[in-house]
Amino acid sequence: MNDKLKFEKMKNIFSEILIEKLGDLSESDDLAINYKRNMDEKFQTRLNLLNQAINFLDNARSEKDELATQTALLILRSQSMGLADFFNAIVNDIESILNKPKWIEIPEDYKIPEHYNFNE
């Protein structure tokens, strides 16, 4: 497993925030992420499938096989959509979390403190 993936860490933080805001994760029925599944593994699986499709496309082109090339493109499209869905689930859950009550209003002149070492 790739040690640099942090999707699982992010998902766990989302869970903590939701429990803090709602008292219970099950209270939010508008979530897109499967909170019972390991996101790092899911991403790695999706990425592996995408790479397999790219390899298939490369091989089909090398063989000058138009039918296989067309099939590979369709598979690559499907795998790309699966990866896009992975990220769309993250976006949807972030929006859902931000729409929960009990957030303070962010001042217009807010700047991220330097000690977070976040460069915009």
XYZ file of C-alpha atoms in Angstrom:
120
model
C 0.000 0.000 0.000
C 1.156 3.493 -0.777
C 2.184 5.192 2.499
C 1.503 8.622 1.007
C -2.230 8.079 0.489
C -4.227 9.914 3.116
C -7.808 9.313 1.983
C -8.490 7.008 4.920
C -7.160 9.639 7.332
C -9.390 12.250 5.656
C -12.426 9.954 5.901
C -11.777 9.394 9.612
C -11.576 13.149 10.175
C -14.854 13.579 8.254
C -16.402 10.987 10.590
C -15.147 12.849 13.668
C -16.560 16.145 12.399
C -19.919 14.587 11.548
C -20.180 12.956 14.979
C -19.228 16.280 16.586
C -21.828 18.203 14.546
C -24.621 15.603 14.573
C -23.855 13.359 17.518
C -24.045 10.270 15.294
C -22.724 9.415 11.847
C -25.952 7.606 10.963
C -27.866 10.884 11.283
C -26.540 12.048 7.922
C -28.197 10.230 5.038
C -26.712 12.442 2.321
C -23.169 11.055 2.436
C -21.534 9.630 -0.694
C -18.448 7.994 0.842
C -18.767 4.452 2.154
C -17.494 5.012 5.706
C -17.113 1.271 6.263
C -14.657 0.809 3.379
C -10.957 1.694 3.336
C -10.575 4.642 0.978
C -6.839 4.196 0.421
C -7.479 0.646 -0.800
C -10.416 1.772 -2.932
C -8.335 4.495 -4.573
C -5.437 2.094 -5.190
C -7.823 -0.423 -6.757
C -9.335 2.256 -9.000
C -5.872 3.483 -9.986
C -4.723 -0.075 -10.753
C -7.765 -0.625 -12.981
C -7.042 2.641 -14.783
C -3.413 1.597 -15.338
C -4.542 -1.797 -16.668
C -6.792 -0.024 -19.169
C -3.904 2.231 -20.236
C -1.684 -0.822 -20.738
C -4.429 -2.495 -22.776
C -4.734 0.641 -24.928
C -0.975 0.773 -25.420
C -0.842 -2.895 -26.416
C -3.789 -2.554 -28.778
C -2.176 0.432 -30.492
C 1.138 -1.397 -30.764
C -0.680 -4.259 -32.488
C -2.552 -1.767 -34.726
C -5.756 -3.501 -33.645
C -8.525 -0.964 -34.173
C -11.245 -3.070 -32.536
C -9.125 -3.657 -29.430
C -8.151 0.052 -29.402
C -11.792 1.090 -29.464
C -12.601 -1.396 -26.696
C -9.640 -0.164 -24.644
C -10.830 3.431 -25.016
C -14.285 2.466 -23.735
C -12.756 0.632 -20.769
C -10.408 3.552 -20.085
C -13.395 5.918 -20.161
C -15.261 3.727 -17.689
C -12.288 3.442 -15.326
C -11.704 7.201 -15.530
C -15.326 7.808 -14.587
C -14.903 5.483 -11.608
C -11.928 7.521 -10.450
C -13.879 10.748 -10.993
C -16.745 9.291 -8.918
C -14.256 8.581 -6.123
C -13.350 12.281 -5.975
C -16.947 13.426 -6.486
C -17.904 11.471 -3.356
C -15.279 13.438 -1.419
C -16.599 16.741 -2.796
C -20.199 15.772 -1.997
C -19.355 14.813 1.582
C -17.376 18.008 2.145
C -20.382 20.001 0.954
C -22.640 17.961 3.208
C -20.348 18.530 6.205
C -20.146 22.261 5.545
C -23.944 22.474 5.353
C -24.345 21.061 8.862
C -25.235 23.458 11.651
C -22.918 24.688 14.380
C -20.181 26.218 12.201
C -18.867 29.646 13.052
C -18.872 32.225 10.276
C -15.505 32.703 8.570
C -14.539 36.397 8.621
C -13.895 37.987 5.226
C -10.341 38.942 6.188
C -9.437 35.464 7.529
C -5.912 34.321 6.711
C -4.646 30.821 7.376
C -2.112 31.099 10.233
C 1.486 30.545 9.186
C 2.043 27.715 11.673
C -0.175 25.458 9.507
C 2.440 25.661 6.729
C -0.278 25.778 4.073
C 0.605 27.686 0.937
C -2.368 28.799 -1.099
